[in-house]
Short mmCIF file of C-alpha atoms in Angstrom, two decimals:
data_model
loop_
_atom_site.label_atom_id
_atom_site.label_comp_id
_atom_site.label_asym_id
_atom_site.label_seq_id
_atom_site.Cartn_x
_atom_site.Cartn_y
_atom_site.Cartn_z
CA MET A 1 -140.43 219.18 154.91
CA LYS A 2 -142.34 218.67 158.13
CA LYS A 3 -143.32 215.24 159.30
CA LEU A 4 -146.83 214.65 160.61
CA LEU A 5 -146.44 213.12 164.05
CA ILE A 6 -149.42 211.22 165.44
CA PRO A 7 -149.31 210.78 169.21
CA THR A 8 -149.09 207.19 170.39
CA TYR A 9 -152.31 207.49 172.41
CA LEU A 10 -154.24 208.46 169.24
CA LEU A 11 -152.93 205.45 167.33
CA PHE A 12 -153.91 203.23 170.25
CA ALA A 13 -157.44 204.74 170.30
CA ILE A 14 -157.92 204.22 166.56
CA VAL A 15 -156.86 200.55 166.80
CA LEU A 16 -159.09 200.06 169.85
CA LEU A 17 -162.15 201.59 168.11
CA ALA A 18 -161.66 199.46 165.01
CA SER A 19 -161.39 196.35 167.15
CA CYS A 20 -164.50 197.26 169.12
CA ARG A 21 -166.44 197.88 165.90
CA LYS A 22 -165.57 194.42 164.60
CA ASP A 23 -166.53 192.88 167.93
CA LEU A 24 -169.86 194.72 167.92
CA GLU A 25 -170.60 193.56 164.37
CA ARG A 26 -169.95 189.96 165.43
CA ILE A 27 -172.09 190.36 168.55
CA ASN A 28 -174.97 192.00 166.67
CA LYS A 29 -175.22 189.26 164.06
CA ASN A 30 -178.30 187.11 164.58
CA PRO A 31 -177.21 183.47 164.22
CA ASN A 32 -180.80 182.50 163.40
CA GLU A 33 -181.19 185.01 160.58
CA PRO A 34 -180.21 183.86 157.07
CA THR A 35 -177.53 185.94 155.36
CA THR A 36 -179.07 185.35 151.93
CA VAL A 37 -182.73 185.53 150.97
CA GLN A 38 -184.45 182.20 150.46
CA PRO A 39 -185.96 181.49 147.01
CA ASP A 40 -189.20 180.07 148.40
CA TYR A 41 -189.81 183.28 150.37
CA LEU A 42 -189.02 185.46 147.36
CA LEU A 43 -191.40 183.44 145.19
CA SER A 44 -194.37 183.36 147.56
CA ASN A 45 -193.99 186.99 148.62
CA GLY A 46 -193.46 188.12 145.04
CA ILE A 47 -196.58 186.35 143.79
CA LYS A 48 -198.76 187.66 146.60
CA ALA A 49 -197.53 191.27 146.47
CA ASN A 50 -197.82 191.63 142.71
CA VAL A 51 -201.15 189.90 142.30
CA ASP A 52 -202.39 192.21 145.07
CA THR A 53 -201.26 195.18 142.98
CA TYR A 54 -202.91 193.78 139.84
CA TRP A 55 -206.18 193.03 141.64
CA GLY A 56 -206.12 195.91 144.10
CA PRO A 57 -207.41 199.47 144.46
CA ASP A 58 -204.95 201.40 142.32
CA ALA A 59 -204.61 199.31 139.15
CA ALA A 60 -208.13 197.89 139.21
CA MET A 61 -210.74 199.25 141.60
CA ASP A 62 -210.08 202.97 141.06
CA GLY A 63 -208.68 202.49 137.56
CA THR A 64 -209.25 199.87 134.93
CA LEU A 65 -212.42 198.33 136.40
CA LEU A 66 -214.03 201.76 136.09
CA TYR A 67 -212.55 202.67 132.70
CA VAL A 68 -213.80 199.46 131.07
CA GLN A 69 -217.13 199.78 132.88
CA TYR A 70 -217.18 196.59 134.89
CA TRP A 71 -217.63 198.62 138.08
CA SER A 72 -218.84 202.10 138.93
CA LYS A 73 -218.87 204.27 142.06
CA ILE A 74 -221.66 205.47 144.29
CA GLN A 75 -219.43 207.60 146.54
CA TYR A 76 -216.22 209.57 145.98
CA THR A 77 -216.77 209.42 142.23
CA ASP A 78 -213.72 211.36 141.00
CA ALA A 79 -211.96 208.21 139.81
CA ASP A 80 -215.10 207.17 137.90
CA ARG A 81 -215.07 210.59 136.22
CA TYR A 82 -211.46 210.10 135.06
CA ILE A 83 -209.97 212.45 137.66
CA ALA A 84 -207.06 210.19 138.49
CA GLY A 85 -205.25 210.64 141.79
CA ALA A 86 -201.46 210.94 141.70
CA THR A 87 -201.05 208.37 144.47
CA GLY A 88 -202.72 205.55 142.57
CA THR A 89 -200.58 205.63 139.45
CA GLN A 90 -197.48 206.06 141.64
CA ASN A 91 -198.39 202.98 143.68
CA VAL A 92 -198.91 200.79 140.63
CA TRP A 93 -195.57 201.85 139.15
CA SER A 94 -193.60 201.62 142.39
CA ASN A 95 -195.10 198.33 143.53
CA PHE A 96 -194.60 196.56 140.23
CA TYR A 97 -191.00 197.74 139.91
CA ALA A 98 -189.89 197.55 143.56
CA GLN A 99 -191.90 194.50 144.67
CA GLY A 100 -191.99 192.77 141.33
CA ILE A 101 -189.20 193.40 138.88
CA GLU A 102 -186.53 193.69 141.59
CA ASP A 103 -187.63 190.58 143.48
CA PHE A 104 -188.08 188.33 140.48
CA THR A 105 -184.79 189.48 138.98
CA THR A 106 -183.14 188.44 142.25
CA LEU A 107 -184.99 185.10 142.16
CA ALA A 108 -183.81 184.45 138.61
CA GLN A 109 -180.23 185.06 139.74
CA LEU A 110 -180.75 182.72 142.70
CA GLY A 111 -182.00 180.08 140.29
CA ASP A 112 -178.66 180.26 138.50
CA SER A 113 -176.58 180.18 141.68
CA LEU A 114 -178.62 177.26 143.08
CA HIS A 115 -178.46 175.41 139.74
CA ASN A 116 -182.26 175.17 139.74
CA PRO A 117 -183.56 176.18 136.29
CA ASN A 118 -187.17 175.96 137.43
CA TYR A 119 -186.76 178.80 139.94
CA LYS A 120 -185.23 180.89 137.18
CA ALA A 121 -187.94 180.00 134.67
CA VAL A 122 -190.76 180.81 137.10
CA ALA A 123 -189.07 184.10 138.03
CA VAL A 124 -188.78 185.11 134.38
CA ILE A 125 -192.40 184.16 133.70
CA MET A 126 -193.70 186.23 136.61
CA ARG A 127 -191.40 189.13 135.76
CA SER A 128 -192.63 189.01 132.16
CA TRP A 129 -196.25 189.02 133.35
CA ILE A 130 -195.51 192.15 135.40
CA PHE A 131 -193.76 193.90 132.52
CA GLN A 132 -196.77 193.09 130.35
CA GLN A 133 -199.05 194.81 132.87
CA LEU A 134 -196.77 197.84 132.98
CA THR A 135 -196.54 198.35 129.23
CA ASP A 136 -200.26 197.61 128.77
CA LEU A 137 -201.01 200.43 131.22
CA TYR A 138 -198.32 203.04 130.53
CA GLY A 139 -196.87 202.26 127.09
CA ASP A 140 -193.12 202.83 126.86
CA VAL A 141 -191.51 201.77 130.15
CA PRO A 142 -188.04 200.95 131.53
CA TYR A 143 -187.41 197.33 130.55
CA LYS A 144 -183.88 196.33 129.56
CA GLN A 145 -182.27 198.40 132.32
CA ALA A 146 -184.97 197.78 134.94
CA GLY A 147 -184.27 195.67 138.02
CA GLN A 148 -180.59 196.70 138.02
CA ILE A 149 -180.70 199.71 140.30
CA GLY A 150 -177.05 199.35 141.26
CA GLN A 151 -176.08 199.84 137.62
CA TYR A 152 -178.94 201.93 136.25
CA LEU A 153 -180.35 204.40 138.76
CA THR A 154 -182.25 206.24 135.99
CA PRO A 155 -183.21 203.53 133.49
CA VAL A 156 -184.00 204.26 129.85
CA TYR A 157 -187.58 203.75 128.66
CA ASP A 158 -187.93 201.10 125.94
CA SER A 159 -190.54 201.43 123.20
CA GLN A 160 -193.66 199.33 123.66
CA LYS A 161 -192.76 197.30 120.59
CA ASP A 162 -189.36 196.47 122.07
CA VAL A 163 -190.91 195.54 125.41
CA TYR A 164 -193.43 193.16 123.85
CA THR A 165 -190.90 191.52 121.53
CA GLY A 166 -188.39 191.25 124.36
CA LEU A 167 -190.98 189.54 126.55
CA LEU A 168 -191.79 187.10 123.76
CA ASP A 169 -188.11 186.10 123.66
CA GLU A 170 -187.86 185.80 127.45
CA LEU A 171 -191.02 183.73 127.74
CA LYS A 172 -189.90 181.42 124.94
CA GLN A 173 -186.61 180.80 126.74
CA ALA A 174 -188.34 180.33 130.09
CA ALA A 175 -190.78 177.77 128.66
CA ALA A 176 -187.85 175.88 127.13
CA THR A 177 -185.94 175.97 130.44
CA VAL A 178 -188.68 174.34 132.53
CA THR A 179 -187.70 170.82 133.60
CA PRO A 180 -190.70 168.76 134.78
CA GLY A 181 -189.83 165.86 137.04
CA SER A 182 -186.69 167.43 138.50
CA ASN A 183 -185.53 170.57 140.27
CA PRO A 184 -188.56 171.04 142.55
CA ILE A 185 -189.51 174.51 143.75
CA ASP A 186 -191.01 175.64 147.05
CA GLY A 187 -193.07 178.70 147.87
CA ASP A 188 -195.24 178.43 144.76
CA ILE A 189 -198.60 179.72 146.02
CA LEU A 190 -199.90 180.20 142.47
CA LEU A 191 -199.49 176.79 140.79
CA SER A 192 -198.37 174.57 143.69
CA GLY A 193 -195.01 173.72 142.15
CA ASP A 194 -196.53 172.32 138.94
CA VAL A 195 -193.83 173.39 136.50
CA THR A 196 -195.72 171.91 133.55
CA ARG A 197 -198.52 174.34 134.32
CA TRP A 198 -195.96 177.15 134.53
CA LYS A 199 -194.79 176.24 131.02
CA GLN A 200 -198.39 176.35 129.78
CA PHE A 201 -198.88 179.71 131.47
CA ALA A 202 -195.75 181.03 129.74
CA ASN A 203 -197.03 179.84 126.37
CA GLY A 204 -200.43 181.39 127.06
CA LEU A 205 -198.74 184.73 127.77
CA ARG A 206 -196.78 184.40 124.54
CA LEU A 207 -200.02 183.99 122.61
CA ARG A 208 -201.64 186.89 124.49
CA ILE A 209 -198.75 189.20 123.59
CA ALA A 210 -198.58 187.92 120.01
CA LEU A 211 -202.22 188.84 119.50
CA ARG A 212 -201.58 192.19 121.19
CA ILE A 213 -199.08 193.09 118.47
CA ALA A 214 -200.85 191.37 115.57
CA ASP A 215 -202.22 194.61 114.09
CA ARG A 216 -198.72 196.09 114.06
CA GLU A 217 -196.44 193.08 113.56
CA PRO A 218 -198.47 190.24 111.96
CA ALA A 219 -195.36 188.33 110.86
CA ILE A 220 -193.95 188.21 114.40
CA ALA A 221 -197.35 187.17 115.73
CA LYS A 222 -197.59 184.37 113.17
CA THR A 223 -194.16 183.04 114.13
CA VAL A 224 -195.13 182.93 117.81
CA PHE A 225 -198.36 181.05 117.10
CA ASP A 226 -196.48 178.60 114.86
CA GLU A 227 -193.91 177.94 117.59
CA VAL A 228 -196.38 177.45 120.41
CA THR A 229 -198.89 175.31 118.50
CA ALA A 230 -196.04 173.11 117.24
CA GLY A 231 -195.75 171.91 120.84
CA GLY A 232 -199.10 170.15 120.59
CA ALA A 233 -202.01 170.17 123.01
CA GLY A 234 -199.73 169.79 126.03
CA ALA A 235 -198.13 173.17 125.37
CA LEU A 236 -201.31 174.99 126.41
CA LEU A 237 -203.71 174.93 129.33
CA PRO A 238 -206.03 171.91 129.39
CA LYS A 239 -209.78 172.34 129.36
CA ASP A 240 -211.17 174.56 132.13
CA ALA A 241 -207.80 175.18 133.80
CA VAL A 242 -207.35 178.58 135.45
CA VAL A 243 -204.15 180.26 136.62
CA LYS A 244 -205.31 181.96 139.79
CA LEU A 245 -204.14 182.93 143.24
CA ASN A 246 -206.43 181.45 145.88
CA TYR A 247 -206.61 183.94 148.71
CA LEU A 248 -206.94 182.97 152.37
CA ALA A 249 -208.34 184.56 155.51
CA SER A 250 -206.96 187.86 156.83
CA PRO A 251 -204.21 189.05 156.57
CA ASN A 252 -203.85 187.13 153.29
CA GLN A 253 -207.27 188.00 151.94
CA ASN A 254 -208.34 189.17 148.52
CA PRO A 255 -207.65 192.94 148.25
CA VAL A 256 -211.22 193.48 147.03
CA GLY A 257 -212.49 191.64 150.11
CA ARG A 258 -210.20 193.74 152.30
CA ASN A 259 -211.67 196.86 150.73
CA ARG A 260 -215.23 195.72 151.43
CA GLU A 261 -214.43 195.30 155.12
CA THR A 262 -214.38 199.08 155.57
CA ARG A 263 -215.93 200.61 152.40
CA ASN A 264 -219.06 200.29 150.33
CA ASP A 265 -218.65 202.83 147.54
CA TYR A 266 -218.31 200.52 144.51
CA ARG A 267 -221.15 199.13 142.43
CA ILE A 268 -221.48 197.03 139.30
CA SER A 269 -221.65 199.18 136.18
CA LYS A 270 -224.95 199.70 134.39
CA SER A 271 -223.11 198.99 131.12
CA VAL A 272 -222.31 195.39 131.97
CA VAL A 273 -225.71 194.79 133.62
CA ASP A 274 -227.49 196.07 130.51
CA LYS A 275 -225.42 193.82 128.23
CA LEU A 276 -225.96 190.73 130.37
CA ASN A 277 -229.69 191.43 130.54
CA ALA A 278 -229.94 191.98 126.78
CA LEU A 279 -228.34 188.58 126.16
CA ASN A 280 -230.30 186.70 128.85
CA ASP A 281 -226.90 185.87 130.26
CA PRO A 282 -227.02 183.68 133.41
CA ARG A 283 -223.69 185.08 134.57
CA LEU A 284 -225.56 188.20 135.71
CA SER A 285 -226.60 186.62 139.02
CA ILE A 286 -222.95 185.67 139.61
CA TYR A 287 -221.37 188.94 138.61
CA ALA A 288 -223.78 191.07 140.67
CA THR A 289 -225.76 191.00 143.90
CA VAL A 290 -229.45 191.72 144.40
CA PRO A 291 -229.81 194.90 146.50
CA LYS A 292 -231.43 194.67 149.91
CA ASP A 293 -234.37 196.91 149.00
CA THR A 294 -235.13 195.57 145.51
CA ASN A 295 -235.68 192.21 143.89
CA VAL A 296 -233.74 193.03 140.72
CA ILE A 297 -230.09 193.73 139.95
CA ILE A 298 -229.48 197.43 139.37
CA GLY A 299 -226.23 198.79 137.95
CA VAL A 300 -224.97 202.34 138.37
CA THR A 301 -224.09 204.64 135.47
CA ASN A 302 -220.38 205.39 135.33
CA GLY A 303 -219.17 208.86 136.20
CA LEU A 304 -222.07 210.37 138.06
CA PRO A 305 -221.40 213.44 140.20
CA SER A 306 -221.00 212.43 143.83
CA ASP A 307 -224.29 213.96 144.97
CA SER A 308 -226.28 212.27 142.20
CA ALA A 309 -224.62 208.90 142.81
CA ALA A 310 -225.21 209.07 146.57
CA ARG A 311 -228.94 209.64 146.08
CA LEU A 312 -229.26 206.25 144.40
CA GLY A 313 -228.86 204.56 147.77
CA PHE A 314 -226.58 201.79 149.01
CA SER A 315 -229.43 199.36 149.53
CA LYS A 316 -231.01 199.98 146.13
CA THR A 317 -228.02 199.34 143.87
CA SER A 318 -225.95 196.23 143.19
CA ASP A 319 -222.41 195.48 144.26
CA ALA A 320 -220.22 193.00 142.40
CA GLY A 321 -220.87 189.37 143.27
CA ALA A 322 -219.26 187.42 146.08
CA VAL A 323 -217.04 185.48 143.64
CA PHE A 324 -215.09 188.73 143.34
CA THR A 325 -215.60 190.44 146.70
CA ALA A 326 -215.35 187.59 149.22
CA THR A 327 -212.30 187.42 151.48
CA THR A 328 -211.09 184.22 149.80
CA ALA A 329 -212.20 185.03 146.25
CA PRO A 330 -209.41 184.07 143.81
CA ALA A 331 -207.52 186.48 141.55
CA VAL A 332 -207.38 185.19 137.98
CA LEU A 333 -204.23 185.79 135.91
CA PHE A 334 -205.02 183.59 132.89
CA SER A 335 -207.67 181.04 132.00
CA TYR A 336 -208.65 178.39 129.51
CA ALA A 337 -211.52 180.69 128.47
CA GLU A 338 -209.12 183.49 127.54
CA GLN A 339 -206.85 181.03 125.78
CA GLN A 340 -209.69 179.78 123.56
CA PHE A 341 -210.73 183.36 122.71
CA ILE A 342 -207.12 183.98 121.65
CA LEU A 343 -207.11 180.85 119.49
CA ALA A 344 -210.48 181.75 117.95
CA GLU A 345 -209.20 185.15 116.88
CA ALA A 346 -205.93 183.65 115.68
CA ALA A 347 -207.88 181.19 113.50
CA GLN A 348 -210.00 184.03 112.11
CA ARG A 349 -206.88 186.04 111.30
CA GLY A 350 -205.15 183.08 109.65
CA LEU A 351 -202.45 182.88 112.30
CA ILE A 352 -203.31 179.24 112.98
CA THR A 353 -205.38 176.56 111.31
CA GLY A 354 -208.60 175.94 113.15
CA ASP A 355 -212.31 176.66 113.16
CA ALA A 356 -212.93 180.08 114.68
CA PRO A 357 -216.63 179.53 115.57
CA THR A 358 -215.82 176.26 117.36
CA LEU A 359 -213.00 177.83 119.34
CA TYR A 360 -215.20 180.83 120.16
CA ASN A 361 -217.96 178.55 121.48
CA GLN A 362 -215.38 176.70 123.56
CA ALA A 363 -214.24 180.02 125.04
CA VAL A 364 -217.76 181.11 125.99
CA THR A 365 -218.50 177.67 127.42
CA ALA A 366 -215.31 177.75 129.47
CA SER A 367 -216.32 181.11 130.94
CA PHE A 368 -219.64 179.61 132.02
CA VAL A 369 -217.94 176.61 133.59
CA GLN A 370 -215.39 178.85 135.33
CA TYR A 371 -218.27 180.41 137.27
CA GLY A 372 -220.14 177.20 138.03
CA LEU A 373 -222.62 177.19 135.14
CA SER A 374 -223.27 174.14 132.99
CA GLU A 375 -222.08 173.40 129.49
CA ALA A 376 -225.72 172.85 128.56
CA ALA A 377 -226.53 176.43 129.61
CA ALA A 378 -223.67 177.66 127.46
CA ALA A 379 -224.84 175.60 124.48
CA ALA A 380 -228.25 177.27 124.63
CA TYR A 381 -226.67 180.68 125.10
CA VAL A 382 -224.27 180.68 122.13
CA VAL A 383 -227.00 180.07 119.53
CA GLN A 384 -228.79 183.32 120.37
CA PRO A 385 -228.62 185.89 117.56
CA GLY A 386 -226.75 188.38 119.74
CA VAL A 387 -224.16 185.80 120.76
CA ALA A 388 -223.65 183.52 117.75
CA TYR A 389 -220.24 184.00 116.14
CA ASP A 390 -220.18 186.46 113.26
CA ALA A 391 -217.09 186.02 111.08
CA SER A 392 -217.87 189.22 109.18
CA ASN A 393 -217.41 191.22 112.40
CA PHE A 394 -215.27 188.94 114.53
CA LYS A 395 -213.99 191.84 116.63
CA LYS A 396 -217.52 192.50 117.83
CA SER A 397 -218.31 188.86 118.58
CA ILE A 398 -215.02 188.18 120.34
CA GLY A 399 -214.74 191.66 121.84
CA GLU A 400 -218.12 191.59 123.56
CA GLN A 401 -217.88 188.05 124.86
CA LYS A 402 -214.27 188.41 125.93
CA TRP A 403 -215.23 191.58 127.81
CA LEU A 404 -217.88 189.61 129.67
CA ALA A 405 -215.57 186.66 130.33
CA LEU A 406 -212.80 188.88 131.70
CA PHE A 407 -215.13 190.59 134.19
CA GLY A 408 -213.10 191.28 137.32
CA GLN A 409 -209.76 191.24 135.45
CA GLY A 410 -209.60 194.99 135.09
CA VAL A 411 -206.23 195.44 133.39
CA GLU A 412 -206.71 192.66 130.83
CA GLY A 413 -210.32 193.61 130.11
CA PHE A 414 -209.29 197.25 129.66
CA THR A 415 -206.46 196.29 127.31
CA GLU A 416 -208.54 194.00 125.13
CA TRP A 417 -211.32 196.59 124.93
CA ARG A 418 -208.77 199.09 123.58
CA ARG A 419 -207.40 196.59 121.07
CA LEU A 420 -210.71 195.24 119.75
CA ASP A 421 -212.81 198.41 120.17
CA TYR A 422 -215.74 196.35 121.46
CA PRO A 423 -218.05 196.66 123.24
CA GLN A 424 -218.72 200.22 122.16
CA LEU A 425 -218.86 202.05 125.48
CA LYS A 426 -220.02 205.57 126.19
CA ALA A 427 -217.78 207.84 128.23
CA ALA A 428 -218.58 208.52 131.88
CA TYR A 429 -221.67 210.66 132.38
CA ALA A 430 -219.78 213.57 133.94
CA GLY A 431 -216.34 212.56 132.73
CA ALA A 432 -213.47 215.03 132.76
CA LEU A 433 -212.05 214.13 129.33
CA GLY A 434 -214.46 215.85 126.97
CA GLY A 435 -216.44 212.74 126.09
CA ASN A 436 -213.40 210.44 125.87
CA ILE A 437 -212.54 207.32 127.88
CA PRO A 438 -208.97 206.88 129.21
CA VAL A 439 -206.76 204.63 127.10
CA ARG A 440 -203.69 204.51 129.39
CA PHE A 441 -202.32 205.48 132.79
CA LYS A 442 -200.22 208.61 133.17
CA TYR A 443 -196.62 208.21 134.29
CA PRO A 444 -196.10 208.91 138.00
CA SER A 445 -194.78 212.35 138.92
CA SER A 446 -191.71 210.75 140.51
CA GLU A 447 -190.46 209.84 137.04
CA GLN A 448 -190.53 213.47 135.97
CA ALA A 449 -188.60 214.45 139.07
CA LEU A 450 -186.10 211.59 139.32
CA ASN A 451 -185.77 210.26 135.77
CA GLY A 452 -186.64 213.39 133.83
CA THR A 453 -184.38 212.96 130.80
CA ASN A 454 -185.64 209.47 130.01
CA TYR A 455 -189.23 210.42 130.85
CA LYS A 456 -189.09 213.29 128.34
CA ALA A 457 -187.62 211.04 125.66
CA ALA A 458 -190.47 208.55 126.15
CA VAL A 459 -193.11 211.27 125.93
CA ALA A 460 -191.49 212.72 122.80
CA ARG A 461 -191.64 209.28 121.16
CA GLN A 462 -195.01 208.08 122.41
CA GLY A 463 -197.03 211.28 122.69
CA ALA A 464 -198.26 213.57 125.43
CA ASP A 465 -198.42 212.08 128.93
CA LEU A 466 -202.22 212.12 129.00
CA LEU A 467 -204.93 209.57 129.77
CA THR A 468 -206.14 209.98 126.17
CA THR A 469 -202.87 209.22 124.33
CA LYS A 470 -203.21 205.93 122.46
CA LEU A 471 -200.46 203.37 122.88
CA TRP A 472 -198.50 201.68 120.08
CA PHE A 473 -200.47 198.42 120.14
CA ASP A 474 -203.80 200.29 119.93
CA LYS A 475 -203.67 200.84 116.17
CA TYR A 476 -207.36 201.36 115.40
#
């Protein structure tokens, strides 16, 4: 048997190279750079990046804001005709998973290692909010195995029912974990470190999701409402509170405002202008601008061919109002108005005890106040025949007013329109879906290429990967 003889000079070279490599690693370490990520940075960056995605061009401006007919387009109208670009749906998916689920999973783990339950609770609440956006848009999505790329490179898709019920459990635990008066958190650009408000936000999301599944799982929904309302008034947002991200000047501006710095191809939809006009609704002058060349607000029909839309003229049609398009305009995630709409419907459905008309009027009033209008104006408004609560068709009453109140919140408005089926919208004028309106986002092509087995299983369970495939929660 031959022995392998390594020359002494080679052994010396190997030892020398290893030593040099260690020395270089020591030299190249920046003593001023932290070796572990800081929780305050993760929190502030995570909030900003994911609210940007929610409020930005791909999820909202070229997607849900058009589908639910809050906005329309006067140039480049493909998106308004339901010809969805592959890049947009990919960006929403990638940003929410890579900038959201991953970061907030890491923050939750940091909360444990730092023995600060409030960091963990806030991370779980934000992560749950992101998962809710994902399943609202796509349906079945990776949930239980998501955010663990080291362990699950190709995560399994969970059913929408399992995602919603899992989020209800996570939010319940997060709300119970919050410890007001101790364990302060930094980097909270959403609620300024007010952990009591975070708990109320978590409970509001629990009620939102419970109502989302009420047509499918009324018993689960009832249990959630019982649990949250048992906490008393302090468990929910106080009157006129709004969970919102207040944007700053560039480079931290509102993504809608950033868009308006270089583009001018969006307009307010004729559908929402017509409804506001029909109801003598004073929010019209807030939601829309008066064009330069007219003295009246003019909306644009959704889904016009590009040449027809362009002929309408930039200076003769109305953009959305400055409360949505200004550089520092806030992005709303949840509000007292939405909360009271939820409670009104829950009372009507028998999920809680309460007076549905009173709660409905409170919701409409809160929407007015949110946009600087008076309670007196709201009181006069809600007694109109087209606005007064109708218990015999509560979905119409709540659906139409909730649609108006959620103006600007594209994803949530789109989801509630699908669930309640009001207002009754007409498909885009030159839409590409045979007279249908989209009811979901398509999965990004990367999932077919990189996670094909699990993608196919989700499609087999949920239905064809089309814009027109109804999701599990959308029963009627």
